[in-house]
């Protein structure tokens, strides 16, 4: 949702996030079920999402080297400067904890495309259930990281 006085996100980054958010349309997943979320920290807005890798459109998976399988989920993160509306470089770490207590540290890799910058990582989906994600995001100019926690329920892998 755009807020008056804030620049709208009009970058290729928005295109990837929108693609990832809407990827369910062709795979039988409702867009609302895997909708991206955001957190405004004041200086920056962090856009994030986690969804089954099998829901990725084939061209998205191929272009960004992502799996398109039932046994993985894909996590995307983008950081936007609220003053300029442009993506910023950030240190991004993501951990995932399954209901059975198993924890995964996702390897988040930066992707730059036509001036956009975002981070993508994968986690295994061995069985159906909820996964709790914790993001630590520190834009290069920020002193302290922002922590974002969210949960997603996934079908079995």
PDB file of C-alpha atoms in Angstrom:
ATOM      1  CA  UNK A   1       0.000   0.000   0.000  1.00  0.00           C
ATOM      2  CA  UNK A   2       1.394   3.397  -0.965  1.00  0.00           C
ATOM      3  CA  UNK A   3       1.405   6.079   1.684  1.00  0.00           C
ATOM      4  CA  UNK A   4       1.164   9.751   0.665  1.00  0.00           C
ATOM      5  CA  UNK A   5       4.492  11.513   0.958  1.00  0.00           C
ATOM      6  CA  UNK A   6       6.444   8.305   0.341  1.00  0.00           C
ATOM      7  CA  UNK A   7       7.821   7.353  -3.063  1.00  0.00           C
ATOM      8  CA  UNK A   8       6.211   4.333  -4.680  1.00  0.00           C
ATOM      9  CA  UNK A   9       8.363   1.287  -5.305  1.00  0.00           C
ATOM     10  CA  UNK A  10       8.995   1.459  -9.067  1.00  0.00           C
ATOM     11  CA  UNK A  11      12.077  -0.665  -9.580  1.00  0.00           C
ATOM     12  CA  UNK A  12      12.862  -4.056 -11.117  1.00  0.00           C
ATOM     13  CA  UNK A  13      13.018  -5.184  -7.488  1.00  0.00           C
ATOM     14  CA  UNK A  14       9.295  -4.516  -7.277  1.00  0.00           C
ATOM     15  CA  UNK A  15       8.883  -6.637 -10.393  1.00  0.00           C
ATOM     16  CA  UNK A  16      10.601  -9.636  -8.783  1.00  0.00           C
ATOM     17  CA  UNK A  17       8.690  -9.218  -5.540  1.00  0.00           C
ATOM     18  CA  UNK A  18       5.430  -8.900  -7.453  1.00  0.00           C
ATOM     19  CA  UNK A  19       6.310 -11.971  -9.497  1.00  0.00           C
ATOM     20  CA  UNK A  20       7.088 -13.906  -6.345  1.00  0.00           C
ATOM     21  CA  UNK A  21       3.915 -12.658  -4.658  1.00  0.00           C
ATOM     22  CA  UNK A  22       1.744 -13.508  -7.638  1.00  0.00           C
ATOM     23  CA  UNK A  23       3.520 -16.683  -8.620  1.00  0.00           C
ATOM     24  CA  UNK A  24       0.689 -18.792  -7.343  1.00  0.00           C
ATOM     25  CA  UNK A  25      -1.673 -17.800 -10.140  1.00  0.00           C
ATOM     26  CA  UNK A  26      -0.130 -20.237 -12.615  1.00  0.00           C
ATOM     27  CA  UNK A  27       0.521 -22.929 -10.032  1.00  0.00           C
ATOM     28  CA  UNK A  28      -2.874 -23.084  -8.361  1.00  0.00           C
ATOM     29  CA  UNK A  29      -1.829 -21.087  -5.299  1.00  0.00           C
ATOM     30  CA  UNK A  30      -3.874 -18.061  -4.345  1.00  0.00           C
ATOM     31  CA  UNK A  31      -1.920 -14.789  -4.373  1.00  0.00           C
ATOM     32  CA  UNK A  32      -3.272 -13.875  -0.937  1.00  0.00           C
ATOM     33  CA  UNK A  33      -1.953 -17.109   0.565  1.00  0.00           C
ATOM     34  CA  UNK A  34       1.650 -16.147  -0.228  1.00  0.00           C
ATOM     35  CA  UNK A  35       1.364 -12.368  -0.128  1.00  0.00           C
ATOM     36  CA  UNK A  36       4.531 -10.419   0.625  1.00  0.00           C
ATOM     37  CA  UNK A  37       4.714  -8.310   3.737  1.00  0.00           C
ATOM     38  CA  UNK A  38       6.674  -5.235   4.702  1.00  0.00           C
ATOM     39  CA  UNK A  39       8.014  -3.525   7.782  1.00  0.00           C
ATOM     40  CA  UNK A  40       8.687   0.190   7.941  1.00  0.00           C
ATOM     41  CA  UNK A  41      11.616   1.012  10.226  1.00  0.00           C
ATOM     42  CA  UNK A  42      11.378   4.779   9.701  1.00  0.00           C
ATOM     43  CA  UNK A  43      14.389   5.183   7.423  1.00  0.00           C
ATOM     44  CA  UNK A  44      13.848   1.984   5.445  1.00  0.00           C
ATOM     45  CA  UNK A  45      11.074  -0.356   4.397  1.00  0.00           C
ATOM     46  CA  UNK A  46      11.858  -4.064   4.390  1.00  0.00           C
ATOM     47  CA  UNK A  47       9.815  -6.157   1.939  1.00  0.00           C
ATOM     48  CA  UNK A  48       9.879  -9.906   2.590  1.00  0.00           C
ATOM     49  CA  UNK A  49       8.196 -13.127   1.604  1.00  0.00           C
ATOM     50  CA  UNK A  50       8.499 -16.912   1.907  1.00  0.00           C
ATOM     51  CA  UNK A  51       6.706 -19.363  -0.371  1.00  0.00           C
ATOM     52  CA  UNK A  52       7.000 -22.839  -1.883  1.00  0.00           C
ATOM     53  CA  UNK A  53       9.633 -22.996  -4.608  1.00  0.00           C
ATOM     54  CA  UNK A  54       7.246 -25.119  -6.680  1.00  0.00           C
ATOM     55  CA  UNK A  55       5.015 -22.071  -7.112  1.00  0.00           C
ATOM     56  CA  UNK A  56       7.717 -20.099  -8.940  1.00  0.00           C
ATOM     57  CA  UNK A  57       7.071 -19.358 -12.577  1.00  0.00           C
ATOM     58  CA  UNK A  58       9.615 -21.337 -14.654  1.00  0.00           C
ATOM     59  CA  UNK A  59      11.249 -18.216 -16.115  1.00  0.00           C
ATOM     60  CA  UNK A  60      11.758 -16.707 -12.634  1.00  0.00           C
ATOM     61  CA  UNK A  61      13.404 -19.882 -11.323  1.00  0.00           C
ATOM     62  CA  UNK A  62      15.641 -20.120 -14.379  1.00  0.00           C
ATOM     63  CA  UNK A  63      16.623 -16.444 -14.459  1.00  0.00           C
ATOM     64  CA  UNK A  64      17.584 -16.317 -10.773  1.00  0.00           C
ATOM     65  CA  UNK A  65      18.938 -19.859 -10.377  1.00  0.00           C
ATOM     66  CA  UNK A  66      16.247 -20.963  -7.926  1.00  0.00           C
ATOM     67  CA  UNK A  67      14.867 -24.458  -7.438  1.00  0.00           C
ATOM     68  CA  UNK A  68      11.344 -25.097  -8.614  1.00  0.00           C
ATOM     69  CA  UNK A  69      10.636 -28.118  -6.447  1.00  0.00           C
ATOM     70  CA  UNK A  70       8.125 -29.247  -3.843  1.00  0.00           C
ATOM     71  CA  UNK A  71      10.808 -29.780  -1.215  1.00  0.00           C
ATOM     72  CA  UNK A  72      12.070 -26.179  -0.874  1.00  0.00           C
ATOM     73  CA  UNK A  73      10.732 -22.749  -0.043  1.00  0.00           C
ATOM     74  CA  UNK A  74      12.119 -19.463  -1.335  1.00  0.00           C
ATOM     75  CA  UNK A  75      12.621 -16.366   0.827  1.00  0.00           C
ATOM     76  CA  UNK A  76      12.955 -12.907  -0.738  1.00  0.00           C
ATOM     77  CA  UNK A  77      14.002  -9.672   0.977  1.00  0.00           C
ATOM     78  CA  UNK A  78      14.353  -6.147  -0.412  1.00  0.00           C
ATOM     79  CA  UNK A  79      15.310  -2.993   1.477  1.00  0.00           C
ATOM     80  CA  UNK A  80      14.066   0.367   0.230  1.00  0.00           C
ATOM     81  CA  UNK A  81      15.249   3.783   1.415  1.00  0.00           C
ATOM     82  CA  UNK A  82      12.131   5.707   2.453  1.00  0.00           C
ATOM     83  CA  UNK A  83      13.624   9.063   1.408  1.00  0.00           C
ATOM     84  CA  UNK A  84      14.666   8.109  -2.104  1.00  0.00           C
ATOM     85  CA  UNK A  85      12.436   5.121  -2.853  1.00  0.00           C
ATOM     86  CA  UNK A  86      15.525   3.268  -4.084  1.00  0.00           C
ATOM     87  CA  UNK A  87      16.845  -0.124  -3.017  1.00  0.00           C
ATOM     88  CA  UNK A  88      19.833  -0.141  -0.701  1.00  0.00           C
ATOM     89  CA  UNK A  89      22.646  -2.598  -0.033  1.00  0.00           C
ATOM     90  CA  UNK A  90      22.169  -4.418   3.269  1.00  0.00           C
ATOM     91  CA  UNK A  91      23.525  -7.255   5.342  1.00  0.00           C
ATOM     92  CA  UNK A  92      20.699  -9.814   5.411  1.00  0.00           C
ATOM     93  CA  UNK A  93      20.623 -12.995   7.482  1.00  0.00           C
ATOM     94  CA  UNK A  94      17.652 -15.318   7.696  1.00  0.00           C
ATOM     95  CA  UNK A  95      17.048 -18.257   9.987  1.00  0.00           C
ATOM     96  CA  UNK A  96      14.162 -20.696   9.824  1.00  0.00           C
ATOM     97  CA  UNK A  97      12.868 -22.868  12.660  1.00  0.00           C
ATOM     98  CA  UNK A  98      10.448 -25.749  12.067  1.00  0.00           C
ATOM     99  CA  UNK A  99       7.808 -26.783  14.596  1.00  0.00           C
ATOM    100  CA  UNK A 100       9.990 -29.787  15.561  1.00  0.00           C
ATOM    101  CA  UNK A 101      12.798 -27.401  16.564  1.00  0.00           C
ATOM    102  CA  UNK A 102      15.129 -27.961  13.607  1.00  0.00           C
ATOM    103  CA  UNK A 103      16.821 -24.721  12.619  1.00  0.00           C
ATOM    104  CA  UNK A 104      18.226 -23.664   9.268  1.00  0.00           C
ATOM    105  CA  UNK A 105      20.439 -20.710   8.457  1.00  0.00           C
ATOM    106  CA  UNK A 106      19.572 -19.609   4.931  1.00  0.00           C
ATOM    107  CA  UNK A 107      22.332 -18.514   2.617  1.00  0.00           C
ATOM    108  CA  UNK A 108      20.954 -15.241   1.287  1.00  0.00           C
ATOM    109  CA  UNK A 109      22.520 -14.132  -1.947  1.00  0.00           C
ATOM    110  CA  UNK A 110      22.269 -10.617  -3.317  1.00  0.00           C
ATOM    111  CA  UNK A 111      20.877 -10.136  -6.781  1.00  0.00           C
ATOM    112  CA  UNK A 112      21.262  -6.879  -8.652  1.00  0.00           C
ATOM    113  CA  UNK A 113      19.300  -6.286 -11.805  1.00  0.00           C
ATOM    114  CA  UNK A 114      18.970  -2.948 -13.617  1.00  0.00           C
ATOM    115  CA  UNK A 115      19.750  -0.951 -10.481  1.00  0.00           C
ATOM    116  CA  UNK A 116      17.585  -3.057  -8.185  1.00  0.00           C
ATOM    117  CA  UNK A 117      18.986  -5.032  -5.263  1.00  0.00           C
ATOM    118  CA  UNK A 118      17.328  -7.891  -3.443  1.00  0.00           C
ATOM    119  CA  UNK A 119      18.260 -10.996  -1.511  1.00  0.00           C
ATOM    120  CA  UNK A 120      17.070 -14.545  -2.158  1.00  0.00           C
ATOM    121  CA  UNK A 121      17.551 -17.749  -0.184  1.00  0.00           C
ATOM    122  CA  UNK A 122      16.134 -21.262   0.078  1.00  0.00           C
ATOM    123  CA  UNK A 123      15.126 -23.598   2.893  1.00  0.00           C
ATOM    124  CA  UNK A 124      14.175 -27.287   2.778  1.00  0.00           C
ATOM    125  CA  UNK A 125      10.555 -28.373   3.211  1.00  0.00           C
ATOM    126  CA  UNK A 126      10.715 -31.928   4.496  1.00  0.00           C
ATOM    127  CA  UNK A 127       7.122 -32.096   5.719  1.00  0.00           C
ATOM    128  CA  UNK A 128       4.008 -30.001   6.035  1.00  0.00           C
ATOM    129  CA  UNK A 129       3.920 -27.445   8.804  1.00  0.00           C
ATOM    130  CA  UNK A 130       4.747 -24.000  10.016  1.00  0.00           C
ATOM    131  CA  UNK A 131       8.167 -22.415   9.736  1.00  0.00           C
ATOM    132  CA  UNK A 132       9.159 -19.419  11.852  1.00  0.00           C
ATOM    133  CA  UNK A 133      11.498 -17.029  10.051  1.00  0.00           C
ATOM    134  CA  UNK A 134      13.743 -14.430  11.662  1.00  0.00           C
ATOM    135  CA  UNK A 135      15.320 -11.783   9.463  1.00  0.00           C
ATOM    136  CA  UNK A 136      18.198  -9.577  10.575  1.00  0.00           C
ATOM    137  CA  UNK A 137      18.485  -6.682   8.131  1.00  0.00           C
ATOM    138  CA  UNK A 138      21.093  -3.941   8.437  1.00  0.00           C
ATOM    139  CA  UNK A 139      21.341  -1.433   5.607  1.00  0.00           C
ATOM    140  CA  UNK A 140      24.995  -0.495   5.074  1.00  0.00           C
ATOM    141  CA  UNK A 141      24.415   3.022   6.418  1.00  0.00           C
ATOM    142  CA  UNK A 142      22.444   1.891   9.488  1.00  0.00           C
ATOM    143  CA  UNK A 143      24.020   1.431  12.900  1.00  0.00           C
ATOM    144  CA  UNK A 144      21.660  -1.282  14.138  1.00  0.00           C
ATOM    145  CA  UNK A 145      19.913  -4.143  12.342  1.00  0.00           C
ATOM    146  CA  UNK A 146      16.151  -4.433  12.197  1.00  0.00           C
ATOM    147  CA  UNK A 147      14.661  -7.762  13.241  1.00  0.00           C
ATOM    148  CA  UNK A 148      11.597  -9.103  11.474  1.00  0.00           C
ATOM    149  CA  UNK A 149       9.841 -12.281  12.594  1.00  0.00           C
ATOM    150  CA  UNK A 150       7.081 -14.021  10.679  1.00  0.00           C
ATOM    151  CA  UNK A 151       5.581 -17.452  10.221  1.00  0.00           C
ATOM    152  CA  UNK A 152       4.400 -19.323   7.115  1.00  0.00           C
ATOM    153  CA  UNK A 153       2.486 -22.587   6.907  1.00  0.00           C
ATOM    154  CA  UNK A 154       3.731 -24.844   4.087  1.00  0.00           C
ATOM    155  CA  UNK A 155       2.361 -27.945   2.421  1.00  0.00           C
ATOM    156  CA  UNK A 156       4.488 -31.112   2.695  1.00  0.00           C
ATOM    157  CA  UNK A 157       7.728 -31.481   0.746  1.00  0.00           C
TER     158      UNK A 157
END
